[in-house]
Short mmCIF file of C-alpha atoms in Angstrom, two decimals:
data_model
loop_
_atom_site.label_atom_id
_atom_site.label_comp_id
_atom_site.label_asym_id
_atom_site.label_seq_id
_atom_site.Cartn_x
_atom_site.Cartn_y
_atom_site.Cartn_z
CA GLU A 1 62.59 64.16 117.52
CA GLY A 2 65.66 61.80 115.45
CA ALA A 3 62.86 60.33 113.30
CA ARG A 4 63.59 59.36 109.92
CA PHE A 5 62.13 59.23 106.68
CA ILE A 6 63.75 57.23 103.25
CA LEU A 7 63.00 57.62 100.03
CA GLU A 8 64.03 54.17 98.43
CA GLN A 9 64.42 53.57 95.00
CA MET A 10 65.92 51.89 91.97
CA HIS A 11 69.91 52.09 91.55
CA VAL A 12 71.92 51.32 89.54
CA GLY A 13 75.88 52.04 90.17
CA LEU A 14 79.03 49.99 89.85
CA ASP A 15 78.34 47.10 92.85
CA GLY A 16 75.60 46.91 91.60
CA ILE A 17 71.23 46.86 90.73
CA SER A 18 69.86 47.67 94.99
CA GLY A 19 66.16 48.60 95.35
CA LEU A 20 65.06 46.57 92.63
CA GLU A 21 61.46 45.52 94.61
CA THR A 22 60.37 49.01 93.40
CA LEU A 23 60.48 47.91 89.82
CA LEU A 24 57.59 47.11 90.18
CA SER A 25 55.91 48.55 93.57
CA GLY A 26 57.40 52.55 92.45
CA PRO A 27 59.56 54.78 94.91
CA VAL A 28 58.89 53.97 98.93
CA LEU A 29 59.09 56.41 101.98
CA LYS A 30 60.82 53.57 104.46
CA PHE A 31 60.30 55.24 108.22
CA ILE A 32 62.29 54.79 111.25
CA PRO A 33 61.01 56.15 114.62
CA GLY A 34 62.76 58.17 116.74
CA LYS A 35 63.32 58.52 120.49
CA GLY A 36 62.52 62.25 120.71
CA SER A 37 59.80 64.53 121.30
CA PRO A 38 56.86 64.85 119.12
CA LYS A 39 57.28 67.25 116.01
CA THR A 40 56.46 67.48 112.70
CA SER A 41 58.84 68.86 110.22
CA PHE A 42 61.43 66.34 108.93
CA VAL A 43 64.29 66.47 106.33
CA GLY A 44 63.69 63.66 104.30
CA GLU A 45 66.78 61.40 103.03
CA VAL A 46 67.56 59.59 99.82
CA GLY A 47 68.93 55.92 100.66
CA HIS A 48 70.01 53.23 98.94
CA GLY A 49 73.13 51.60 100.79
CA TRP A 50 73.44 49.83 104.08
CA GLU A 51 72.30 53.65 105.88
CA GLU A 52 68.76 52.63 105.12
CA MET A 53 68.74 49.38 106.85
CA ASN A 54 68.39 50.66 110.51
CA GLY A 55 67.78 53.99 112.04
CA GLU A 56 71.25 54.21 113.76
CA GLY A 57 73.61 52.61 111.63
CA LYS A 58 73.95 50.04 114.15
CA PHE A 59 75.33 46.22 112.94
CA VAL A 60 77.20 43.43 113.60
CA PRO A 61 80.26 43.31 112.28
CA VAL A 62 81.70 39.38 111.04
CA ARG A 63 84.08 38.07 108.14
CA LEU A 64 83.13 35.87 105.93
CA VAL A 65 86.14 33.71 104.06
CA SER A 66 85.11 31.96 101.50
CA GLU A 67 87.22 29.64 98.31
CA ALA A 68 89.06 32.44 95.63
CA GLY A 69 85.75 33.03 93.20
CA GLY A 70 83.31 32.19 95.72
CA ALA A 71 83.00 36.27 97.01
CA ALA A 72 79.99 38.20 96.93
CA ARG A 73 80.60 41.27 95.76
CA PRO A 74 79.43 44.80 98.02
CA GLY A 75 76.26 45.57 98.45
CA THR A 76 74.83 41.51 98.07
CA PRO A 77 72.12 41.40 100.57
CA ILE A 78 72.08 38.62 103.82
CA PHE A 79 69.06 37.21 104.04
CA TYR A 80 68.07 34.55 107.94
CA GLN A 81 64.56 32.93 106.91
CA GLY A 82 63.61 34.95 104.01
CA LEU A 83 64.46 38.38 105.63
CA LEU A 84 66.98 41.07 104.89
CA ALA A 85 69.28 40.77 107.96
CA GLY A 86 72.13 42.53 105.92
CA ARG A 87 74.84 43.20 103.49
CA ILE A 88 78.36 42.17 102.01
CA LEU A 89 79.70 45.47 103.07
CA GLU A 90 83.45 45.20 100.92
CA ALA A 91 85.81 42.12 100.01
CA ARG A 92 88.91 41.59 99.94
CA GLY A 93 91.67 38.78 99.09
CA SER A 94 93.09 37.52 102.21
CA GLU A 95 96.10 34.92 102.65
CA GLY A 96 96.25 31.40 100.22
CA ASP A 97 93.26 31.15 97.76
CA SER A 98 90.53 32.36 99.71
CA VAL A 99 88.64 35.67 99.89
CA GLU A 100 87.55 37.69 103.19
CA MET A 101 84.48 39.85 103.55
CA LEU A 102 83.63 42.45 105.69
CA ALA A 103 79.14 41.69 106.05
CA GLY A 104 76.87 43.54 108.49
CA ILE A 105 74.40 42.13 110.20
CA ASP A 106 71.41 44.45 111.62
CA GLU A 107 71.50 44.27 114.97
CA ALA A 108 67.23 43.23 115.66
CA PHE A 109 69.38 39.99 114.17
CA ARG A 110 72.07 39.67 117.51
CA SER A 111 69.96 37.41 119.25
CA VAL A 112 69.88 34.73 116.25
CA LEU A 113 73.50 35.47 115.51
CA THR A 114 75.48 32.36 117.30
CA SER A 115 78.38 31.05 117.13
CA ALA A 116 77.36 28.02 115.14
CA SER A 117 75.67 29.81 112.80
CA ARG A 118 75.75 28.67 109.00
CA PHE A 119 76.41 31.24 105.55
CA TRP A 120 75.92 30.24 102.35
CA LYS A 121 75.66 31.69 98.97
CA GLN A 122 72.20 31.29 98.03
CA PRO A 123 72.30 31.91 93.65
CA ALA A 124 69.15 34.11 92.26
CA LEU A 125 66.98 31.63 91.07
CA ARG A 126 66.89 27.88 92.98
CA THR A 127 65.15 25.23 91.92
CA VAL A 128 64.31 22.68 94.72
CA LEU A 129 62.93 19.29 93.37
CA ALA A 130 62.04 15.88 94.80
CA SER A 131 59.64 13.42 95.45
CA GLY A 132 56.43 15.04 94.58
CA LYS A 133 57.82 18.24 94.59
CA PHE A 134 59.04 21.04 92.03
CA GLU A 135 59.31 24.64 93.45
CA VAL A 136 61.74 27.92 92.54
CA ASP A 137 62.53 29.67 95.34
CA ILE A 138 62.69 32.97 94.74
CA GLN A 139 64.55 35.64 97.39
CA GLY A 140 63.48 39.06 96.34
CA LEU A 141 63.44 40.31 93.62
CA GLU A 142 66.74 42.14 94.71
CA ALA A 143 68.52 38.40 95.34
CA LEU A 144 66.89 37.90 91.37
CA ALA A 145 69.74 40.74 90.45
CA ARG A 146 72.49 39.27 91.50
CA GLY A 147 71.77 36.53 94.42
CA GLY A 148 72.53 36.51 97.64
CA VAL A 149 73.79 35.40 100.90
CA CYS A 150 71.65 33.35 103.53
CA PHE A 151 72.37 31.62 107.33
CA ALA A 152 71.12 29.54 110.01
CA ASN A 153 71.48 27.63 113.38
CA PHE A 154 71.38 23.85 112.80
CA GLY A 155 71.66 22.54 116.11
CA GLN A 156 74.75 23.57 117.12
CA GLY A 157 75.74 25.68 120.27
CA SER A 158 73.61 28.75 121.08
CA GLU A 159 76.87 30.67 122.23
CA PRO A 160 75.93 34.73 120.95
CA ALA A 161 78.43 35.43 118.36
CA GLU A 162 81.40 38.78 119.22
CA ASP A 163 81.55 41.55 116.96
CA GLY A 164 84.19 40.62 114.41
CA ALA A 165 83.86 36.77 114.58
CA GLU A 166 85.08 34.85 111.31
CA PHE A 167 82.45 32.40 109.39
CA GLU A 168 83.15 30.26 106.56
CA LEU A 169 80.52 31.17 103.21
CA TRP A 170 79.70 28.03 102.58
CA GLU A 171 78.58 26.91 98.84
CA ASN A 172 74.79 26.11 99.33
CA GLU A 173 72.80 25.13 102.00
CA ALA A 174 73.23 21.60 101.95
CA LEU A 175 76.87 21.71 102.43
CA ALA A 176 76.34 24.43 105.10
CA ALA A 177 73.90 22.18 107.03
CA ALA A 178 76.03 18.92 107.27
CA VAL A 179 77.68 19.51 110.63
CA SER A 180 78.81 16.13 111.54
CA PRO A 181 82.09 14.99 111.66
CA PRO A 182 82.97 13.22 108.55
CA ILE A 183 82.96 9.71 107.50
CA ARG A 184 84.16 8.17 104.33
CA ILE A 185 82.47 5.77 101.53
CA ARG A 186 84.64 3.71 99.40
CA PHE A 187 82.50 3.13 95.89
CA ALA A 188 84.29 1.58 92.65
CA ASP A 189 82.39 3.51 90.88
CA ALA A 190 82.81 7.70 90.83
CA ARG A 191 80.46 7.67 88.27
CA GLY A 192 77.49 10.61 89.05
CA LEU A 193 78.68 11.55 92.26
CA SER A 194 79.33 15.01 92.56
CA ALA A 195 81.19 17.19 96.02
CA GLY A 196 78.85 19.51 97.42
CA HIS A 197 75.60 18.30 95.36
CA THR A 198 75.56 13.92 95.69
CA GLU A 199 73.31 13.82 98.81
CA LEU A 200 72.61 11.46 101.52
CA ARG A 201 69.00 10.01 102.16
CA TYR A 202 67.62 8.45 105.38
CA LEU A 203 63.85 6.76 104.23
CA GLY A 204 63.86 9.38 101.22
CA SER A 205 64.39 12.66 102.72
CA PRO A 206 67.95 14.05 102.34
CA VAL A 207 70.14 14.26 105.32
CA GLY A 208 73.93 14.66 104.25
CA VAL A 209 76.20 15.78 101.20
CA VAL A 210 79.00 14.16 99.61
CA THR A 211 81.84 16.99 101.04
CA ARG A 212 84.85 15.37 98.86
CA LEU A 213 85.59 13.50 96.36
CA GLU A 214 88.72 11.31 95.60
CA LEU A 215 89.52 9.55 92.58
CA LYS A 216 92.03 6.58 93.49
CA LYS A 217 93.92 3.54 91.45
CA SER A 218 91.02 1.25 93.59
CA GLY A 219 87.97 2.92 92.83
CA ALA A 220 86.04 6.19 94.12
CA GLU A 221 86.25 7.84 98.14
CA VAL A 222 83.75 10.02 99.52
CA GLU A 223 83.62 12.32 102.71
CA ALA A 224 80.33 12.62 103.63
CA ARG A 225 78.82 15.03 106.59
CA PHE A 226 74.89 14.88 107.57
CA ARG A 227 72.60 17.16 109.25
CA ALA A 228 72.31 17.70 112.81
CA GLY A 229 69.99 14.93 114.66
CA PHE A 230 71.32 11.99 111.81
CA ASP A 231 74.60 11.32 113.50
CA PHE A 232 73.21 7.15 114.47
CA LEU A 233 73.75 7.08 110.82
CA ARG A 234 77.72 6.90 112.07
CA ALA A 235 77.37 3.09 113.60
CA SER A 236 79.04 0.55 112.48
CA GLY A 237 77.03 -1.77 110.72
CA SER A 238 75.39 1.04 108.83
CA ARG A 239 74.90 0.97 104.63
CA PHE A 240 75.29 3.11 101.74
CA GLN A 241 73.68 2.16 99.07
CA LEU A 242 74.44 4.60 95.51
CA VAL A 243 70.73 4.87 93.77
CA LYS A 244 71.39 5.25 90.34
CA PRO A 245 68.61 4.84 87.13
CA LEU A 246 68.40 1.55 85.65
CA LEU A 247 66.64 0.08 82.70
CA SER A 248 65.75 -2.93 82.51
CA LEU A 249 62.97 -5.43 80.53
CA GLU A 250 60.89 -4.49 83.35
CA GLY A 251 60.79 -0.85 83.22
CA PHE A 252 62.76 1.70 85.20
CA THR A 253 63.77 1.54 88.94
CA GLY A 254 65.50 4.80 91.01
CA LEU A 255 63.37 6.83 88.56
CA GLU A 256 63.69 9.52 90.36
CA THR A 257 67.61 10.47 89.81
CA PHE A 258 66.53 11.61 86.32
CA LEU A 259 65.41 14.94 87.93
CA SER A 260 67.58 14.78 91.18
CA GLY A 261 70.61 13.02 90.45
CA ILE A 262 72.30 9.96 91.75
CA TYR A 263 71.82 9.99 95.44
CA ILE A 264 73.71 7.37 98.41
CA GLU A 265 70.62 5.98 100.10
CA CYS A 266 71.40 5.28 103.81
CA LEU A 267 70.73 1.94 106.64
CA PRO A 268 71.69 2.15 109.83
CA GLY A 269 73.59 -0.11 111.51
CA SER A 270 73.40 -1.32 114.97
CA GLY A 271 77.17 -1.22 116.58
CA PRO A 272 79.51 2.23 117.80
CA PRO A 273 80.28 4.78 115.86
CA ALA A 274 82.65 4.46 112.89
CA ALA A 275 84.79 6.16 109.93
CA THR A 276 85.44 4.22 107.11
CA PHE A 277 82.13 2.39 105.26
CA SER A 278 82.43 0.61 101.78
CA GLY A 279 80.21 1.10 100.02
CA ALA A 280 77.46 -0.68 97.08
CA GLU A 281 76.55 -0.33 94.14
CA THR A 282 73.44 -3.20 93.46
CA LEU A 283 70.15 -2.72 94.72
CA LEU A 284 69.34 -3.22 98.54
CA PRO A 285 66.24 -3.92 100.42
CA ALA A 286 64.06 -0.76 101.04
CA THR A 287 64.41 -2.04 104.56
CA ASP A 288 66.75 -1.62 107.62
CA ALA A 289 68.56 -4.97 107.65
CA ARG A 290 67.96 -6.16 111.03
CA GLU A 291 64.58 -6.31 109.60
CA SER A 292 64.18 -8.07 106.49
CA PHE A 293 64.31 -11.68 106.05
CA THR A 294 64.58 -13.57 102.20
CA ILE A 295 61.83 -15.71 100.10
CA VAL A 296 62.28 -17.52 97.66
CA LEU A 297 59.31 -17.46 94.57
CA ASP A 298 59.15 -20.01 92.00
CA ALA A 299 57.56 -19.15 88.38
CA ALA A 300 57.05 -21.07 85.05
CA LYS A 301 58.59 -17.77 83.29
CA THR A 302 59.06 -14.20 84.21
CA VAL A 303 61.09 -11.19 83.21
CA VAL A 304 62.20 -9.49 86.64
CA ARG A 305 65.66 -9.00 87.18
CA PRO A 306 67.45 -8.48 90.04
CA GLY A 307 66.76 -4.97 91.75
CA ALA A 308 63.55 -5.21 90.50
CA PRO A 309 61.01 -3.83 93.87
CA VAL A 310 58.57 -5.68 95.58
CA LEU A 311 55.80 -3.73 96.05
CA TYR A 312 52.86 -3.94 98.89
CA ARG A 313 49.40 -1.97 97.86
CA GLU A 314 52.19 0.34 96.34
CA THR A 315 54.62 0.79 99.03
CA PRO A 316 58.16 -0.24 98.37
CA ILE A 317 59.14 -2.43 101.09
CA GLY A 318 61.78 -4.44 99.59
CA ASN A 319 63.66 -5.55 96.19
CA VAL A 320 64.32 -9.26 94.12
CA LEU A 321 68.11 -10.09 95.01
CA SER A 322 68.87 -12.59 93.10
CA ARG A 323 67.60 -14.60 89.66
CA GLU A 324 68.15 -18.69 88.59
CA LEU A 325 67.39 -20.71 85.70
CA THR A 326 66.17 -24.15 87.60
CA SER A 327 64.68 -27.27 85.94
CA SER A 328 61.17 -25.99 86.73
CA GLY A 329 61.57 -22.31 85.13
CA VAL A 330 63.42 -19.35 87.18
CA ARG A 331 63.57 -19.47 91.00
CA LEU A 332 63.63 -15.71 92.30
CA THR A 333 65.05 -14.61 96.57
CA VAL A 334 63.54 -11.54 97.86
#
């Protein structure tokens, strides 16, 4: 008694497409168990809305707020770690330039919905580029048709979210995961920098993102935030280096930026926390400055220029800092 059998099939409506996965599998009969005594006769249902997500229509209502033009449409799926966890129920304008969306999270996901949860828009097709990695990620066929929304917790607090709690809907996962207080980094050149996309990396791995870019008469100033666990990069003395592709006679350096885009490499300092830093635009040694040292190399001739990497067993361990002519040839400081 109370069990439900719901026929899931593709449905095209004014708010988009639902049940798209049935295009491959055919119609699916979903079963939701009841709590009463055994019985053998039931009335089937045809459903393609929110009510098919759980047996009793129970969900946790939350509000998502996004800048104008960044709203998700009603019916858009919400994912948690790849699992369908809810849907956008409605979208409406609010004060200012923002849009407010009412979302419902399945009751089964209440335990992972906390005050620290962060929501972001998931495009229909996501391409991930990294060192030695090329990945195309599709969050289900339904998301392929119209994209989706994802949420996760990034190491902050664990208090359960109350019904009707408000969350910001971030533009992408990188912005959602950057939860630290902001820092500001000054650069002389803003070419290639993009708010919401330019990554901060430590030892080659993404640890933060540029959240805002301001152009000033003296150059550019970016606001950046780190992911949870990387606050040590806020220490005074930390260095922030723009990594760009560089073409010289000895070849390319920073070649990976042709795929991933320009990024900011971080080298940690050892002082107290700071909020403002000066960025560099020349290649720095690939080691922590506290553990680096310089040597001088003399050669009769060489095409090596400042910025060229120094390799040990094909592993970068430093860079050429300067080049000067001498009476007997060329001197490099490494």
